[in-house]
Coordinates of C-alpha atoms in Angstrom, one line a residue:
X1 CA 0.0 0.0 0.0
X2 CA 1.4 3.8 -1.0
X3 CA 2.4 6.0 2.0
X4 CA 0.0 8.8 2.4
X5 CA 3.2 11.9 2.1
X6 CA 1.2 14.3 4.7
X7 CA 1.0 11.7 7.1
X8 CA 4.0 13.1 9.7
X9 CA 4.4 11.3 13.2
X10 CA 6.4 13.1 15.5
X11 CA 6.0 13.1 19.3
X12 CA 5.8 16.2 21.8
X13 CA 7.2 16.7 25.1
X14 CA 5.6 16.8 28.5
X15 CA 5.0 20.4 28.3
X16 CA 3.5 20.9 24.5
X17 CA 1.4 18.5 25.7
X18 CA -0.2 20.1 28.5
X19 CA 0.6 23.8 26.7
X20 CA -2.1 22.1 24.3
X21 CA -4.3 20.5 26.8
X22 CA -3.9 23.1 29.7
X23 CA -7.7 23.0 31.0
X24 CA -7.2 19.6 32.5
X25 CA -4.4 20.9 34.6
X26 CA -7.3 23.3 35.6
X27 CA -5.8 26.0 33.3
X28 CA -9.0 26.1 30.9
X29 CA -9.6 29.9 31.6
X30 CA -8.5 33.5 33.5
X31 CA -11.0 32.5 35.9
X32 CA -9.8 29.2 36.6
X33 CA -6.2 30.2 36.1
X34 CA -6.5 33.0 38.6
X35 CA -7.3 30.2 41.2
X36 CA -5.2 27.3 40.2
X37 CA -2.1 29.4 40.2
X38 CA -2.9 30.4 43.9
X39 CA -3.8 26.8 44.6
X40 CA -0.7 25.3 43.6
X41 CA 1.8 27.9 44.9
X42 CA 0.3 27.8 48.4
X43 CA 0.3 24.3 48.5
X44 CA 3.8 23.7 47.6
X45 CA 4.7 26.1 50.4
X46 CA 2.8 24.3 52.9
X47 CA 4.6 21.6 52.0
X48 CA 8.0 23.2 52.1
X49 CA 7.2 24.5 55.3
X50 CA 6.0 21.0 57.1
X51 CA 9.3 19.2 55.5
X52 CA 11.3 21.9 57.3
X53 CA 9.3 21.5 60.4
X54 CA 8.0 24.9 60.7
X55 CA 4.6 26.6 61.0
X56 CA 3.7 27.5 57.9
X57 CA 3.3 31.3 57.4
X58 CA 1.6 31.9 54.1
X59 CA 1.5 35.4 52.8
X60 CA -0.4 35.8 49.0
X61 CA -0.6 38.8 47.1
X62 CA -2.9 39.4 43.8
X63 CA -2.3 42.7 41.9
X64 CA -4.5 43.4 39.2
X65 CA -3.3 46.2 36.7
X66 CA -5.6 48.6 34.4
X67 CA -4.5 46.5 31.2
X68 CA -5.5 43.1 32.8
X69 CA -2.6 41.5 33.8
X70 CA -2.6 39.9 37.0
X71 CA 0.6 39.5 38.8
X72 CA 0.2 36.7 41.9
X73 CA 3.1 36.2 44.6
X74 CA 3.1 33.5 46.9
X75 CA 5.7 33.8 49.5
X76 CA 6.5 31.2 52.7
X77 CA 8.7 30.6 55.3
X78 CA 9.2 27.0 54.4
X79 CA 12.9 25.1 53.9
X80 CA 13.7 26.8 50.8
X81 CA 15.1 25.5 47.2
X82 CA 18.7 24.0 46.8
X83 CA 19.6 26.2 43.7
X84 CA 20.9 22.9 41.9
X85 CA 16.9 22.1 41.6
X86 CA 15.4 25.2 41.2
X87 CA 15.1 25.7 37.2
X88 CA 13.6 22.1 36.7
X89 CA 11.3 22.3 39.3
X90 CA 9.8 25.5 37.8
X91 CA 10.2 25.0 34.3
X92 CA 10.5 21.5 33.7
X93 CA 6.9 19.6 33.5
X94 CA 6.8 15.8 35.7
X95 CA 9.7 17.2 37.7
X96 CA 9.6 17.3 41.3
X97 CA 10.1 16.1 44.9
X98 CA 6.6 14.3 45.5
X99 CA 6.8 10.6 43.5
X100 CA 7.3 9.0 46.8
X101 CA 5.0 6.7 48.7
X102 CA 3.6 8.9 51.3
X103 CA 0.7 11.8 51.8
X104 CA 2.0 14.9 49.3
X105 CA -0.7 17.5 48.3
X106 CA 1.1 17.6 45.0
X107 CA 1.2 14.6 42.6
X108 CA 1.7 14.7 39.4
X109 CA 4.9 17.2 39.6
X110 CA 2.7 20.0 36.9
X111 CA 1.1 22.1 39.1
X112 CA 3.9 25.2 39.6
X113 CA 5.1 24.4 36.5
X114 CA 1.7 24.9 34.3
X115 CA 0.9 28.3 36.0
X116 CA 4.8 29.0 35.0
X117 CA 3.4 28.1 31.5
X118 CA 0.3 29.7 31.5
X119 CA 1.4 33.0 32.6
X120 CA 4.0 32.8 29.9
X121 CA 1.7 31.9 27.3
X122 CA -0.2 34.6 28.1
X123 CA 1.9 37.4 29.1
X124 CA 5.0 36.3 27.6
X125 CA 6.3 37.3 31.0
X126 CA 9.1 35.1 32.9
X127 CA 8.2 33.8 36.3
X128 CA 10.5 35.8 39.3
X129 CA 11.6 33.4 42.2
X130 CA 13.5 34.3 45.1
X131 CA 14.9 31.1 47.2
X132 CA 17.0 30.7 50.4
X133 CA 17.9 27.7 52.4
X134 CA 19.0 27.8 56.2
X135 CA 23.1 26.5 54.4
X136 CA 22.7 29.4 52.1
X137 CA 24.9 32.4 53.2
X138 CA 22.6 34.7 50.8
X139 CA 19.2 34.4 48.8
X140 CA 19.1 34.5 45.0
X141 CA 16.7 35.2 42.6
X142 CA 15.7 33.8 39.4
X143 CA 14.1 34.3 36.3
X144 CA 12.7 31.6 34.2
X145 CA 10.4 30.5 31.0
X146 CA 9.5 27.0 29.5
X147 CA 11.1 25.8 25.9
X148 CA 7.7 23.8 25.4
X149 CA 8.9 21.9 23.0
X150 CA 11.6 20.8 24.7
X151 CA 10.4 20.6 27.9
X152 CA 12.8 22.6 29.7
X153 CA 13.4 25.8 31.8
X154 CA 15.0 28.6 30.0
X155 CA 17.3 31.3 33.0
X156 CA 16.6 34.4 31.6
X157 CA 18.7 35.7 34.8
X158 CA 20.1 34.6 38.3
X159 CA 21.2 37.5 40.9
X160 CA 22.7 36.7 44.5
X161 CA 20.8 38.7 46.9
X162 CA 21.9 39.1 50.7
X163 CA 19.0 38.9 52.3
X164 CA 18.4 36.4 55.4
X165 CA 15.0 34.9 55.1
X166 CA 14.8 31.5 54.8
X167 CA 11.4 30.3 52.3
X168 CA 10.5 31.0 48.8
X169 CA 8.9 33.6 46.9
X170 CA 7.2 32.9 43.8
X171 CA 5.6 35.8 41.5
X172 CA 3.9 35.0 38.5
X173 CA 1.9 37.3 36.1
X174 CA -1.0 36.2 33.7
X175 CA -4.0 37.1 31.9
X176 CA -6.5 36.6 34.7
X177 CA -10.1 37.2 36.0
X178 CA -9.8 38.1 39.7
X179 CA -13.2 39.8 40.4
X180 CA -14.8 36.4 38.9
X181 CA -12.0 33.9 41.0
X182 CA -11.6 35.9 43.9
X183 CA -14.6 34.5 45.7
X184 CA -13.1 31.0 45.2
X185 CA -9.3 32.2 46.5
X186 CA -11.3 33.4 49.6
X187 CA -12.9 30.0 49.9
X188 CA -10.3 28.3 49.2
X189 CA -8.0 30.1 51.9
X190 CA -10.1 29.8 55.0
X191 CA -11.1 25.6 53.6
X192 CA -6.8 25.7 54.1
X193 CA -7.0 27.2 57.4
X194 CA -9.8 23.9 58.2
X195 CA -7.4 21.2 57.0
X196 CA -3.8 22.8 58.0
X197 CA -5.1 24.4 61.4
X198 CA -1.4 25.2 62.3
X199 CA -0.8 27.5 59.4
X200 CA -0.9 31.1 59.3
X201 CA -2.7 32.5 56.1
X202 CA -2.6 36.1 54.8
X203 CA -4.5 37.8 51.4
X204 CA -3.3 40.8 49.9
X205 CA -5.2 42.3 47.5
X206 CA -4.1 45.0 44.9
X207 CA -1.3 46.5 47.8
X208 CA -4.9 46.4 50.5
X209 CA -4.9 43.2 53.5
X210 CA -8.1 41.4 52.9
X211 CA -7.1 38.9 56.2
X212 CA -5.1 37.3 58.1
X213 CA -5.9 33.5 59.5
X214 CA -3.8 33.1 62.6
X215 CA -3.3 29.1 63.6
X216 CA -6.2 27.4 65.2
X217 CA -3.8 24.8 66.6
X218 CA -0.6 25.2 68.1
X219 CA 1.3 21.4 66.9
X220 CA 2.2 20.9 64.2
X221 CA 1.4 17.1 62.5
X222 CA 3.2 14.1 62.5
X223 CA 5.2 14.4 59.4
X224 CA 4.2 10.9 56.9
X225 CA 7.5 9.2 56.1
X226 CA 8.0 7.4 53.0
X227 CA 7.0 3.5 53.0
X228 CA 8.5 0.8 50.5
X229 CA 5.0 -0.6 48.5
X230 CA 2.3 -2.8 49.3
X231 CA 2.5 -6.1 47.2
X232 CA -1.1 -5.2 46.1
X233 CA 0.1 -2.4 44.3
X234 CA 2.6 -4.3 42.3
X235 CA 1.8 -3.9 38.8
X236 CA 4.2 -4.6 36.3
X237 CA 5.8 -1.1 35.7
X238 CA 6.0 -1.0 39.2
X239 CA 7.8 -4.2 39.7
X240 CA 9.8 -3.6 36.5
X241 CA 11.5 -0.4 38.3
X242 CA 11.6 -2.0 41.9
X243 CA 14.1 -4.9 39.5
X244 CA 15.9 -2.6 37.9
X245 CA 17.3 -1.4 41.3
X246 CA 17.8 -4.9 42.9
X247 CA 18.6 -6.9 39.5
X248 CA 21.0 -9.1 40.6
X249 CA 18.8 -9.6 44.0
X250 CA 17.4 -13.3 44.6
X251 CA 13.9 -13.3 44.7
X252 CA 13.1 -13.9 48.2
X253 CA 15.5 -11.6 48.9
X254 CA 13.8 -8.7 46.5
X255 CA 10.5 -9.2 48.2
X256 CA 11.3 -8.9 51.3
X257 CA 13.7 -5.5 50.8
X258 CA 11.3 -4.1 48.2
X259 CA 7.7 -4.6 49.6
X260 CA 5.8 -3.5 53.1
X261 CA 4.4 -6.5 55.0
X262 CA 6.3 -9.3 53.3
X263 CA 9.1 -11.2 56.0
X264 CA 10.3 -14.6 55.9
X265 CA 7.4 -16.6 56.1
X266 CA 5.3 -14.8 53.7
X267 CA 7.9 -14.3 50.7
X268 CA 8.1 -18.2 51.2
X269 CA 4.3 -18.1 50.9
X270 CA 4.3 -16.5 47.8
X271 CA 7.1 -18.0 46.3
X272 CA 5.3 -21.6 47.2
X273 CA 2.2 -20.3 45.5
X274 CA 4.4 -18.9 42.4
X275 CA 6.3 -22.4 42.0
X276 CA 9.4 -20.4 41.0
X277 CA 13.0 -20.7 42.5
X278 CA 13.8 -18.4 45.5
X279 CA 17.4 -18.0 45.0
X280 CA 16.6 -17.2 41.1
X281 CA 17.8 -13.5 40.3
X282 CA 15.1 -11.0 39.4
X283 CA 17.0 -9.7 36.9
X284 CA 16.9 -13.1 35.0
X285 CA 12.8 -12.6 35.0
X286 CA 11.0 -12.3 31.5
X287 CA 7.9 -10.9 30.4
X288 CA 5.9 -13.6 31.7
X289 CA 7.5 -14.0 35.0
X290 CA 6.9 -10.2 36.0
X291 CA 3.1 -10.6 35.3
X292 CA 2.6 -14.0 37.1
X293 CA 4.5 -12.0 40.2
X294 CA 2.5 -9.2 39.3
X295 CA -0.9 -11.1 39.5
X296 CA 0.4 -13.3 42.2
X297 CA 1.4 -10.1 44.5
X298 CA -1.8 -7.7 43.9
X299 CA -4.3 -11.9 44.5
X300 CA -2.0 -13.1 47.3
X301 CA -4.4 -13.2 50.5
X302 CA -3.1 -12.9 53.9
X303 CA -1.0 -9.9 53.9
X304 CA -1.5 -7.1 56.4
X305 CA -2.8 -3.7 55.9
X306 CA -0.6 -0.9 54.5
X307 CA 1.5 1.1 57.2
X308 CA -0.2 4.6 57.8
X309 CA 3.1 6.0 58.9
X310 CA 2.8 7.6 55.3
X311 CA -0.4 9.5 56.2
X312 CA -1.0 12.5 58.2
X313 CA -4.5 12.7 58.8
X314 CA -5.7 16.2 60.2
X315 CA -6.9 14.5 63.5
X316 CA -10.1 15.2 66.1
X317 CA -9.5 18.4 67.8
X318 CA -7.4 19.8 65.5
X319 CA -10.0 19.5 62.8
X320 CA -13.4 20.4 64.9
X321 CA -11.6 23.8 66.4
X322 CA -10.6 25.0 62.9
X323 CA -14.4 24.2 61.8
X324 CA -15.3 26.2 64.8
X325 CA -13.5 29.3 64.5
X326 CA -13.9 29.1 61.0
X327 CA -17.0 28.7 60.4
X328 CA -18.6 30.0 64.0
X329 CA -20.0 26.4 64.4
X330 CA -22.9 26.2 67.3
X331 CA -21.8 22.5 67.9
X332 CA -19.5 19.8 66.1
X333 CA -18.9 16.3 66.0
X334 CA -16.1 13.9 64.6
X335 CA -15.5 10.4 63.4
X336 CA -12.8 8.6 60.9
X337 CA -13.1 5.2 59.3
X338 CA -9.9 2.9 58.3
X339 CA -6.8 2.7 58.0
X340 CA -8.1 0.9 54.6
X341 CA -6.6 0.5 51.4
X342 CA -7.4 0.6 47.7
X343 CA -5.3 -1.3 45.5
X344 CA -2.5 -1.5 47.7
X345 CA -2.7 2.4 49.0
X346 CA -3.8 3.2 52.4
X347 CA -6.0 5.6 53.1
X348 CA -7.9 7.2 55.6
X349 CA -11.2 8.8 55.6
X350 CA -12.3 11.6 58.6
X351 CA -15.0 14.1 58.9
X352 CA -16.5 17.1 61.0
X353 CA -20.1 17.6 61.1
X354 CA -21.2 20.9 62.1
X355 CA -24.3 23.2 63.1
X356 CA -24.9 26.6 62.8
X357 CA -23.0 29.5 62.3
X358 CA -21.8 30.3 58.7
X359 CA -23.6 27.2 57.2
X360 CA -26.4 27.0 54.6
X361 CA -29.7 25.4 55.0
X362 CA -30.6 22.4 53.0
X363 CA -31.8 19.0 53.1
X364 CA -28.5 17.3 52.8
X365 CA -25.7 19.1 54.5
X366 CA -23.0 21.1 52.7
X367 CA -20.0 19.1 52.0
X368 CA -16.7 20.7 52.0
X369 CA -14.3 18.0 50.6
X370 CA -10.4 17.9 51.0
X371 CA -7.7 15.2 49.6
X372 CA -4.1 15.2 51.5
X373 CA -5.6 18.3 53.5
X374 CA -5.7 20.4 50.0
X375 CA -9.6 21.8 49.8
X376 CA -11.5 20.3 46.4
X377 CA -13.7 23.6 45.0
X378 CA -14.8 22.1 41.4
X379 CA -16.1 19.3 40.3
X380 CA -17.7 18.4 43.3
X381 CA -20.5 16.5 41.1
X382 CA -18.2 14.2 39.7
X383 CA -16.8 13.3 43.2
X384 CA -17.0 10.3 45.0
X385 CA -17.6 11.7 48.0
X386 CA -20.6 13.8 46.7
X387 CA -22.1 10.6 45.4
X388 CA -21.4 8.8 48.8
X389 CA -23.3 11.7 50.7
X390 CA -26.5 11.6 48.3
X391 CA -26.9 7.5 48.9
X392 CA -27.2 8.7 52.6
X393 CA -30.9 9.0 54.1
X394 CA -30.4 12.3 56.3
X395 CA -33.7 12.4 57.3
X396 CA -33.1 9.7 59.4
X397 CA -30.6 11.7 61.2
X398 CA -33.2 14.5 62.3
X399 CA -31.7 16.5 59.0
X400 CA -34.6 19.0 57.9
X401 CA -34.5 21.9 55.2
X402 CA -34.9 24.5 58.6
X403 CA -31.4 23.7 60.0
X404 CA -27.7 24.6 59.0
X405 CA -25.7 22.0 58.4
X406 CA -22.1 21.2 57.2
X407 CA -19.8 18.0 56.4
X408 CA -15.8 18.6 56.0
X409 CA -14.6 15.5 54.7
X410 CA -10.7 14.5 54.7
X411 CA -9.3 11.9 52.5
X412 CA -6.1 10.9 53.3
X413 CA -3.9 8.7 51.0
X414 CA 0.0 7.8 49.5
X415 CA -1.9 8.0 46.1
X416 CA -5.2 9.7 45.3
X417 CA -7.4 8.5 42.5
X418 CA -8.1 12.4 41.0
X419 CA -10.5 11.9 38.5
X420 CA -8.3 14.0 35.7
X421 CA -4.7 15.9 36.4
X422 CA -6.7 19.0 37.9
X423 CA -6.9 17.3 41.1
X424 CA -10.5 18.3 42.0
X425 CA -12.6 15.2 42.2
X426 CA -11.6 11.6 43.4
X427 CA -12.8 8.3 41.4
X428 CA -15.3 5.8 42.5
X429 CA -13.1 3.2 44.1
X430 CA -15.4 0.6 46.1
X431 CA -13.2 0.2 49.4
X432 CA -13.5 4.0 49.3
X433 CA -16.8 4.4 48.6
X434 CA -17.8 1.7 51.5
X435 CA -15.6 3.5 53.8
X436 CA -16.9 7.0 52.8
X437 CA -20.9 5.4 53.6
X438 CA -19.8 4.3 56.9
X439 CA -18.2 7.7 58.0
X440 CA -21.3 9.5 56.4
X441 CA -23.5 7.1 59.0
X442 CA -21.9 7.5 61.8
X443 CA -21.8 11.3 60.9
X444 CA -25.0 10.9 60.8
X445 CA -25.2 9.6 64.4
X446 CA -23.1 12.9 66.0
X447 CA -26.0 14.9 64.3
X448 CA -28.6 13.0 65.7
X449 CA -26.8 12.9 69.2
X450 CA -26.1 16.5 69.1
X451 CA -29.8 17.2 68.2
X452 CA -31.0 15.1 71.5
X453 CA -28.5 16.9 73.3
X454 CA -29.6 20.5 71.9
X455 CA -33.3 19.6 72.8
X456 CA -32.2 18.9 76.2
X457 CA -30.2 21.7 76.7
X458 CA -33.3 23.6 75.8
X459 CA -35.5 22.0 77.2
X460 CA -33.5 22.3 80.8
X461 CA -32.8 26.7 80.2
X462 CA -37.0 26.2 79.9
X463 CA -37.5 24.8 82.8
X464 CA -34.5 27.0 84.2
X465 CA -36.3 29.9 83.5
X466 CA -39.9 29.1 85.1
X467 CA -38.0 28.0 88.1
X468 CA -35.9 31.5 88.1
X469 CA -39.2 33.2 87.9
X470 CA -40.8 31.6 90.6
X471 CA -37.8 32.1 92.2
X472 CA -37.4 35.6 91.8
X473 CA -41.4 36.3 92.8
X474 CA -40.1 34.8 96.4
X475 CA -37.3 36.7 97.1
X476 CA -39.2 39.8 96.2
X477 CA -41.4 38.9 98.4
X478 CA -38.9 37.7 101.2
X479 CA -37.5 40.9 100.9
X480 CA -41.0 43.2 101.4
X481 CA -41.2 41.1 104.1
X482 CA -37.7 41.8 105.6
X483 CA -38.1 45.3 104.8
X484 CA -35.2 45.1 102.7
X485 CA -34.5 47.7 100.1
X486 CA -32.7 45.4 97.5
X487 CA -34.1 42.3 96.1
X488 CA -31.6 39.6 96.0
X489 CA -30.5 38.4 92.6
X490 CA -30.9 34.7 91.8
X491 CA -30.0 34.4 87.9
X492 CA -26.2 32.6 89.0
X493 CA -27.9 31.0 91.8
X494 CA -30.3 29.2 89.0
X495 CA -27.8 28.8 86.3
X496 CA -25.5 27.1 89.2
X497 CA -28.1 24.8 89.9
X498 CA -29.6 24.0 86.2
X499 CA -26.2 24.2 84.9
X500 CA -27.1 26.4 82.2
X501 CA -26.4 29.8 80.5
X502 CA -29.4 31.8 81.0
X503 CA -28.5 34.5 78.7
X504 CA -28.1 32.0 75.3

């Protein structure tokens, strides 16, 4: 058969790709770019900040200018950048610190790196950073675009500044719709302040402070360390890498060094169950023998659970405070559900229900979603957790359209099934769905116990009341009788004994 002569193949690199296909980084539009670009610069500096062990201290500035242009710095006290990495991790696409098997709120290493591209696409203006680590005897500053088709950072300058803060400063200028993405900053900002309680978060806006969130919670988490893989998650790229560092390793040996949960006895297990040779080097394996360990590894019953030393859940009191000052809660309640895990990840799944305050009325609560402690704003049809909350029957729960009441929802995992590379909806998985129903139940049961508890409370200021009145009729009477002048008080006296607030 002729060649067709038009016909070219060719492939693209990393960053044409998503320069092409930027609206499912969550790039589609000013509005959305406005947003994403604040999202993903304030989540790598939380992150920064926790590795170094500090509070984060999160200051974000939007300027708009008369032409359009929208100029966004995110600045932190976080750890800092070694120089060596700074240029790829801003202008090279899939480059970063965060492929490791623990709780990151980054993932996929694009983030920074599309609002880099983004702005320069749009502006054809280079993305200023300023870096300093605690070795570093002075700061420097950087300059830097993409070569898309390359897929590479470009140094238009770098400059040694002496100047002594430690963090990173990021300023990036775009084409951008702030009055139509503010709203959603502002959401997203105090939703930050629910699921990192210990931060400190402040919005400038156009040279004016909007806010400042000061820390709801004065420790900082348990850092998530990096744990080897479940054998669950073994599929064959996976296992293909984990050989390529341990080639020459027996097997027994390999699956005991390179997977969580496997020792003596159960590499023998497996092994038994495979019918292959222990001492056999893994580097000897073919095609077919990495799929039958593959198949073997993700089937093979008895293992435990994944570690959770990899997560960081937000925890109980940390979580129902923030809700509370946040959100001027009247009452809240808490419950979690696992450790669990889907397809060889653990995960956890923890809520806060809440009443009152600054929530909306409606016959299923408002759900606030979060993933790795990073607040989900779109999509939230598309969400698992959204369709979790609908199956629920809330009027069982003493849920009625007259009441306000919210659901903040944590999922915490070492990989997170995002529904597309804009990270803002989480795939139907069924252990996570299960788990999800359960913690929506039991949710269900703090509302229903705080309801009791609110109708009691009520109930006993009611009967507190009469009983102050009748009170109060005597004493004004025991004092005519007395021939006193002043009638003795006996609201504390009443509140002492109903142990009540009178005043509510």
């Amino acid at each position: 058969m002729p060649q067709n002569p038009s016909r070219v193949f060719a492939s693209i690199s990393p960053a044409e790709f998503f320069y092409r296909n930027r609206q499912m980084a969550g790039f589609g539009n000013p509005t959305q770019a406005v947003y994403s670009t604040v999202r993903e610069l304030v989540e790598n500096s939380l992150d920064s900040c926790e590795d170094a062990r500090k509070r984060p201290e999160i200051k974000v500035e939007i300027d708009e200018a008369p032409s359009g242009i929208v100029t966004i710095t995110v600045s932190d006290n976080g750890e800092g950048l070694p120089h060596a990495h700074v240029a790829d991790s801003f202008g090279r696409v899939l480059y970063g610190s965060k492929y490791l098997s623990r709780q990151r709120r980054g993932t996929f290493g694009l983030g920074v790196t599309m609002a880099v591209l983004y702005g320069q696409i749009t502006t054809e203006t280079p993305v200023m950073i300023y870096t300093c680590t605690e070795n570093d005897e002075a700061g420097r500053t950087y300059e830097l675009l993409i070569d898309v088709e390359k897929n590479r950072p470009i140094i238009v300058s770098s400059n040694s500044v002496k100047r002594n803060k430690v963090g990173t400063s990021v300023r990036i200028s775009m084409k951008g719709a702030v009055a139509r993405a503010y709203d959603r900053v502002v959401d997203y900002l105090r939703l930050t302040s629910v699921s990192t309680p210990h931060s400190q978060i402040e919005l400038v806006r156009d040279g004016e402070k909007q806010f400042a969130i000061h820390p709801s919670s004065d420790t900082l988490p348990t850092p998530p360390v990096s744990a080897k893989p479940h054998p669950h998650a073994a599929d064959m790229e996976l296992l293909r890498r984990l050989i390529k560092k341990c080639a020459q390793s027996p097997l027994q040996e390999f699956l005991r060094k390179s997977f969580q949960q496997v020792g003596r006895v159960t590499s023998s297990k497996i092994i038994e169950f495979l019918g292959m040779n222990p001492q056999r080097e893994v580097g000897d394996f073919e095609r077919s023998d990495i799929s039958r360990l593959s198949t073997a590894l993700q089937n093979f019953q008895g293992l435990g659970r994944p570690t959770i030393d990899s997560l960081s859940p937000i925890g109980e009191k940390p979580f129902m405070n923030a809700v509370l000052e946040t959100y001027d809660a009247v009452d809240v309640g808490y419950a979690q559900k696992g450790p669990s895990e889907w397809g060889g990840h653990p995960f956890i799944v923890e809520g806060v229900i809440a009443i009152g305050g600054r929530l909306r009325k409606a016959k299923t609560p408002g759900l606030f979603r979060f993933t790795n402690r990073v607040p989900l704003l779109y999509d939230a049809s598309e969400d698992v957790m959204t369709k979790s909350l609908n199956e629920v029957d809330w009027s069982r729960y003493g849920l009625t359209k007259s009441r306000k009441v919210g659901l903040f929802i944590h999922f915490c995992s070492t990989r997170v099934p995002y529904k597309a590379a804009g990270k803002q909806s989480v795939a139907t998985e069924a252990e996570i769905e299960s788990h999800l129903t359960l913690l929506y139940k039991e949710l269900g049961r703090c509302l229903r116990r705080m309801t009791k508890v609110k109708k009691k409370r009520a109930q006993r200021i009611k009967e507190a009341r009469s009983y102050s009145q009748q009170l109060a009729l005597i004493a004004e009477l025991g004092a005519e009788l007395s021939e006193e002048d002043e009638v003795p008080s006996v609201h504390s006296l009443v509140e002492q004994l109903f142990e009540v607030n009178l005043d509510v």
